[in-house]
Amino acid sequence: NLLFSAWCDWKGFVFFFDAFYHLGISYLYLGQFEQAKNTFIKALSLEPENEKCFYYIARAYRGLRRFNQSFAALNHAVKLSPGFSDAHFLLAETYFELAQYHEAAKAYQQALSLSPNSIQGLYRLGLCFIQLNEKEKAEQVHLLLKKHSPYLAQKLLNQIVIM
């Protein structure tokens, strides 16, 4: 009977974490950021080292325009899983949105070192270099982008020309 009780508790633990995790994602997609954040915090109480929960909490904070909390959650996600490229990309996007282009460029470069096939990440890195008036670096990104997405390469080039 004790063994059955322990098994039920363990199964309940897994079920509740998954329920909170998926409910949190649903809230994010519905734009209900406060509910998403609170739901992921409940999931973290069951799995405190889950880097994806910290990532989604950061997305919720970003949706709430609470960028300091978003950075804190993202940095914790990266600390738990240094190879978690989605967290690095979201960190870069957040810096970019705040017009912190130097930090954004560093974060995009880190993210691209982990996930080099991200065409959007490469394009956004080029935009950072344009904002930083680093034309040569923007042109280098343009050449790399040309191999993967002629459309985005042309879009980037149009902005380089008007620098």
PDB file of C-alpha atoms in Angstrom:
ATOM      1  CA  ASN A   1       0.000   0.000   0.000  1.00  0.00           C
ATOM      2  CA  LEU A   2       2.881   2.381   0.820  1.00  0.00           C
ATOM      3  CA  LEU A   3       4.561   1.551  -2.493  1.00  0.00           C
ATOM      4  CA  PHE A   4       1.307   2.243  -4.396  1.00  0.00           C
ATOM      5  CA  SER A   5       0.931   5.577  -2.580  1.00  0.00           C
ATOM      6  CA  ALA A   6       4.508   6.580  -3.486  1.00  0.00           C
ATOM      7  CA  TRP A   7       3.890   5.600  -7.134  1.00  0.00           C
ATOM      8  CA  CYS A   8       0.705   7.715  -7.231  1.00  0.00           C
ATOM      9  CA  ASP A   9       2.539  10.701  -5.760  1.00  0.00           C
ATOM     10  CA  TRP A  10       5.316  10.359  -8.352  1.00  0.00           C
ATOM     11  CA  LYS A  11       2.818  10.040 -11.224  1.00  0.00           C
ATOM     12  CA  GLY A  12       0.849  13.003  -9.886  1.00  0.00           C
ATOM     13  CA  PHE A  13       4.043  15.068  -9.777  1.00  0.00           C
ATOM     14  CA  VAL A  14       4.743  14.402 -13.452  1.00  0.00           C
ATOM     15  CA  PHE A  15       1.139  15.003 -14.439  1.00  0.00           C
ATOM     16  CA  PHE A  16       0.914  18.321 -12.592  1.00  0.00           C
ATOM     17  CA  PHE A  17       4.191  19.602 -14.031  1.00  0.00           C
ATOM     18  CA  ASP A  18       3.097  18.764 -17.580  1.00  0.00           C
ATOM     19  CA  ALA A  19      -0.325  20.309 -16.974  1.00  0.00           C
ATOM     20  CA  PHE A  20       1.162  23.569 -15.675  1.00  0.00           C
ATOM     21  CA  TYR A  21       3.784  23.633 -18.433  1.00  0.00           C
ATOM     22  CA  HIS A  22       1.293  23.189 -21.292  1.00  0.00           C
ATOM     23  CA  LEU A  23      -1.243  25.513 -19.697  1.00  0.00           C
ATOM     24  CA  GLY A  24       1.470  28.176 -19.432  1.00  0.00           C
ATOM     25  CA  ILE A  25       2.276  27.824 -23.132  1.00  0.00           C
ATOM     26  CA  SER A  26      -1.425  28.171 -23.947  1.00  0.00           C
ATOM     27  CA  TYR A  27      -1.643  31.360 -21.891  1.00  0.00           C
ATOM     28  CA  LEU A  28       1.401  32.739 -23.739  1.00  0.00           C
ATOM     29  CA  TYR A  29      -0.165  32.120 -27.131  1.00  0.00           C
ATOM     30  CA  LEU A  30      -3.389  33.748 -25.949  1.00  0.00           C
ATOM     31  CA  GLY A  31      -1.433  36.835 -24.873  1.00  0.00           C
ATOM     32  CA  GLN A  32      -2.347  36.287 -21.218  1.00  0.00           C
ATOM     33  CA  PHE A  33       1.156  36.977 -19.985  1.00  0.00           C
ATOM     34  CA  GLU A  34       0.465  37.393 -16.265  1.00  0.00           C
ATOM     35  CA  GLN A  35      -1.368  34.039 -16.143  1.00  0.00           C
ATOM     36  CA  ALA A  36       1.408  32.416 -18.177  1.00  0.00           C
ATOM     37  CA  LYS A  37       4.084  33.712 -15.809  1.00  0.00           C
ATOM     38  CA  ASN A  38       2.203  32.510 -12.737  1.00  0.00           C
ATOM     39  CA  THR A  39       1.562  29.107 -14.279  1.00  0.00           C
ATOM     40  CA  PHE A  40       5.219  28.591 -15.181  1.00  0.00           C
ATOM     41  CA  ILE A  41       6.208  29.629 -11.654  1.00  0.00           C
ATOM     42  CA  LYS A  42       3.923  26.842 -10.372  1.00  0.00           C
ATOM     43  CA  ALA A  43       5.608  24.410 -12.790  1.00  0.00           C
ATOM     44  CA  LEU A  44       9.002  25.538 -11.473  1.00  0.00           C
ATOM     45  CA  SER A  45       7.929  24.680  -7.946  1.00  0.00           C
ATOM     46  CA  LEU A  46       7.770  21.076  -9.192  1.00  0.00           C
ATOM     47  CA  GLU A  47      10.909  21.175 -11.401  1.00  0.00           C
ATOM     48  CA  PRO A  48      13.058  24.074 -10.158  1.00  0.00           C
ATOM     49  CA  GLU A  49      15.892  23.469 -12.640  1.00  0.00           C
ATOM     50  CA  ASN A  50      13.780  23.429 -15.803  1.00  0.00           C
ATOM     51  CA  GLU A  51      15.436  25.908 -18.190  1.00  0.00           C
ATOM     52  CA  LYS A  52      12.441  25.941 -20.533  1.00  0.00           C
ATOM     53  CA  CYS A  53      10.208  27.226 -17.742  1.00  0.00           C
ATOM     54  CA  PHE A  54      12.628  30.095 -17.164  1.00  0.00           C
ATOM     55  CA  TYR A  55      12.625  30.775 -20.923  1.00  0.00           C
ATOM     56  CA  TYR A  56       8.839  30.927 -21.036  1.00  0.00           C
ATOM     57  CA  ILE A  57       8.719  33.079 -17.913  1.00  0.00           C
ATOM     58  CA  ALA A  58      11.070  35.452 -19.732  1.00  0.00           C
ATOM     59  CA  ARG A  59       8.709  35.508 -22.706  1.00  0.00           C
ATOM     60  CA  ALA A  60       5.813  36.308 -20.392  1.00  0.00           C
ATOM     61  CA  TYR A  61       7.755  39.119 -18.728  1.00  0.00           C
ATOM     62  CA  ARG A  62       8.691  40.431 -22.163  1.00  0.00           C
ATOM     63  CA  GLY A  63       5.017  40.461 -23.107  1.00  0.00           C
ATOM     64  CA  LEU A  64       4.360  42.431 -19.923  1.00  0.00           C
ATOM     65  CA  ARG A  65       7.166  44.842 -20.915  1.00  0.00           C
ATOM     66  CA  ARG A  66       9.040  43.968 -17.711  1.00  0.00           C
ATOM     67  CA  PHE A  67      12.429  43.642 -19.324  1.00  0.00           C
ATOM     68  CA  ASN A  68      14.608  43.442 -16.207  1.00  0.00           C
ATOM     69  CA  GLN A  69      12.683  40.385 -15.024  1.00  0.00           C
ATOM     70  CA  SER A  70      12.849  38.938 -18.538  1.00  0.00           C
ATOM     71  CA  PHE A  71      16.643  39.332 -18.592  1.00  0.00           C
ATOM     72  CA  ALA A  72      16.920  37.704 -15.160  1.00  0.00           C
ATOM     73  CA  ALA A  73      14.851  34.686 -16.234  1.00  0.00           C
ATOM     74  CA  LEU A  74      16.778  34.344 -19.521  1.00  0.00           C
ATOM     75  CA  ASN A  75      20.132  34.550 -17.781  1.00  0.00           C
ATOM     76  CA  HIS A  76      19.008  31.814 -15.402  1.00  0.00           C
ATOM     77  CA  ALA A  77      17.872  29.641 -18.333  1.00  0.00           C
ATOM     78  CA  VAL A  78      21.269  30.108 -20.008  1.00  0.00           C
ATOM     79  CA  LYS A  79      23.064  29.353 -16.748  1.00  0.00           C
ATOM     80  CA  LEU A  80      21.133  26.084 -16.430  1.00  0.00           C
ATOM     81  CA  SER A  81      21.650  25.176 -20.092  1.00  0.00           C
ATOM     82  CA  PRO A  82      24.412  27.161 -21.857  1.00  0.00           C
ATOM     83  CA  GLY A  83      23.589  25.524 -25.200  1.00  0.00           C
ATOM     84  CA  PHE A  84      19.919  26.573 -25.129  1.00  0.00           C
ATOM     85  CA  SER A  85      19.934  28.635 -28.328  1.00  0.00           C
ATOM     86  CA  ASP A  86      16.296  29.777 -28.042  1.00  0.00           C
ATOM     87  CA  ALA A  87      17.168  31.572 -24.800  1.00  0.00           C
ATOM     88  CA  HIS A  88      20.136  33.273 -26.463  1.00  0.00           C
ATOM     89  CA  PHE A  89      17.960  34.367 -29.392  1.00  0.00           C
ATOM     90  CA  LEU A  90      15.292  35.764 -27.063  1.00  0.00           C
ATOM     91  CA  LEU A  91      17.988  37.589 -25.119  1.00  0.00           C
ATOM     92  CA  ALA A  92      19.212  39.121 -28.396  1.00  0.00           C
ATOM     93  CA  GLU A  93      15.672  40.050 -29.480  1.00  0.00           C
ATOM     94  CA  THR A  94      15.031  41.745 -26.155  1.00  0.00           C
ATOM     95  CA  TYR A  95      18.236  43.788 -26.364  1.00  0.00           C
ATOM     96  CA  PHE A  96      17.337  44.698 -29.955  1.00  0.00           C
ATOM     97  CA  GLU A  97      13.839  45.797 -28.956  1.00  0.00           C
ATOM     98  CA  LEU A  98      15.375  48.057 -26.301  1.00  0.00           C
ATOM     99  CA  ALA A  99      17.775  49.529 -28.911  1.00  0.00           C
ATOM    100  CA  GLN A 100      20.770  48.065 -27.075  1.00  0.00           C
ATOM    101  CA  TYR A 101      22.359  47.042 -30.366  1.00  0.00           C
ATOM    102  CA  HIS A 102      25.845  46.300 -29.094  1.00  0.00           C
ATOM    103  CA  GLU A 103      24.487  43.807 -26.536  1.00  0.00           C
ATOM    104  CA  ALA A 104      22.029  42.466 -29.106  1.00  0.00           C
ATOM    105  CA  ALA A 105      24.851  41.828 -31.600  1.00  0.00           C
ATOM    106  CA  LYS A 106      26.849  39.909 -28.973  1.00  0.00           C
ATOM    107  CA  ALA A 107      23.800  37.838 -28.046  1.00  0.00           C
ATOM    108  CA  TYR A 108      22.983  37.102 -31.715  1.00  0.00           C
ATOM    109  CA  GLN A 109      26.555  36.006 -32.318  1.00  0.00           C
ATOM    110  CA  GLN A 110      26.369  33.657 -29.333  1.00  0.00           C
ATOM    111  CA  ALA A 111      23.004  32.298 -30.469  1.00  0.00           C
ATOM    112  CA  LEU A 112      24.271  31.812 -34.025  1.00  0.00           C
ATOM    113  CA  SER A 113      27.305  29.916 -32.733  1.00  0.00           C
ATOM    114  CA  LEU A 114      24.815  27.457 -31.224  1.00  0.00           C
ATOM    115  CA  SER A 115      22.324  27.468 -34.092  1.00  0.00           C
ATOM    116  CA  PRO A 116      24.106  28.662 -37.242  1.00  0.00           C
ATOM    117  CA  ASN A 117      21.190  27.933 -39.580  1.00  0.00           C
ATOM    118  CA  SER A 118      18.972  30.654 -38.143  1.00  0.00           C
ATOM    119  CA  ILE A 119      18.366  32.889 -41.144  1.00  0.00           C
ATOM    120  CA  GLN A 120      16.275  35.328 -39.093  1.00  0.00           C
ATOM    121  CA  GLY A 121      19.022  35.529 -36.460  1.00  0.00           C
ATOM    122  CA  LEU A 122      21.599  36.285 -39.128  1.00  0.00           C
ATOM    123  CA  TYR A 123      19.381  38.977 -40.628  1.00  0.00           C
ATOM    124  CA  ARG A 124      18.809  40.586 -37.226  1.00  0.00           C
ATOM    125  CA  LEU A 125      22.574  40.531 -36.570  1.00  0.00           C
ATOM    126  CA  GLY A 126      23.011  42.467 -39.802  1.00  0.00           C
ATOM    127  CA  LEU A 127      20.419  44.985 -38.610  1.00  0.00           C
ATOM    128  CA  CYS A 128      22.384  45.411 -35.383  1.00  0.00           C
ATOM    129  CA  PHE A 129      25.518  46.210 -37.338  1.00  0.00           C
ATOM    130  CA  ILE A 130      23.589  48.753 -39.410  1.00  0.00           C
ATOM    131  CA  GLN A 131      22.334  50.424 -36.230  1.00  0.00           C
ATOM    132  CA  LEU A 132      25.904  50.470 -34.895  1.00  0.00           C
ATOM    133  CA  ASN A 133      27.167  52.019 -38.176  1.00  0.00           C
ATOM    134  CA  GLU A 134      29.449  49.026 -38.722  1.00  0.00           C
ATOM    135  CA  LYS A 135      29.031  48.836 -42.476  1.00  0.00           C
ATOM    136  CA  GLU A 136      31.776  46.276 -43.123  1.00  0.00           C
ATOM    137  CA  LYS A 137      30.313  43.826 -40.621  1.00  0.00           C
ATOM    138  CA  ALA A 138      26.823  44.383 -42.068  1.00  0.00           C
ATOM    139  CA  GLU A 139      28.210  43.637 -45.540  1.00  0.00           C
ATOM    140  CA  GLN A 140      29.820  40.423 -44.266  1.00  0.00           C
ATOM    141  CA  VAL A 141      26.479  39.329 -42.845  1.00  0.00           C
ATOM    142  CA  HIS A 142      24.855  40.239 -46.173  1.00  0.00           C
ATOM    143  CA  LEU A 143      27.243  37.897 -48.008  1.00  0.00           C
ATOM    144  CA  LEU A 144      26.469  35.044 -45.599  1.00  0.00           C
ATOM    145  CA  LEU A 145      22.750  35.711 -45.829  1.00  0.00           C
ATOM    146  CA  LYS A 146      22.862  35.744 -49.637  1.00  0.00           C
ATOM    147  CA  LYS A 147      23.651  32.007 -49.616  1.00  0.00           C
ATOM    148  CA  HIS A 148      20.558  31.161 -47.558  1.00  0.00           C
ATOM    149  CA  SER A 149      17.896  33.760 -48.245  1.00  0.00           C
ATOM    150  CA  PRO A 150      18.208  36.037 -51.261  1.00  0.00           C
ATOM    151  CA  TYR A 151      15.099  37.925 -50.155  1.00  0.00           C
ATOM    152  CA  LEU A 152      16.437  38.807 -46.696  1.00  0.00           C
ATOM    153  CA  ALA A 153      19.886  39.459 -48.158  1.00  0.00           C
ATOM    154  CA  GLN A 154      18.389  42.020 -50.539  1.00  0.00           C
ATOM    155  CA  LYS A 155      16.325  43.542 -47.749  1.00  0.00           C
ATOM    156  CA  LEU A 156      19.484  43.927 -45.653  1.00  0.00           C
ATOM    157  CA  LEU A 157      21.450  45.306 -48.598  1.00  0.00           C
ATOM    158  CA  ASN A 158      18.781  47.959 -49.191  1.00  0.00           C
ATOM    159  CA  GLN A 159      19.401  49.202 -45.659  1.00  0.00           C
ATOM    160  CA  ILE A 160      23.181  49.022 -45.983  1.00  0.00           C
ATOM    161  CA  VAL A 161      23.055  51.203 -49.098  1.00  0.00           C
ATOM    162  CA  ILE A 162      21.248  54.003 -47.266  1.00  0.00           C
ATOM    163  CA  MET A 163      23.723  53.999 -44.335  1.00  0.00           C
TER     164      MET A 163
END
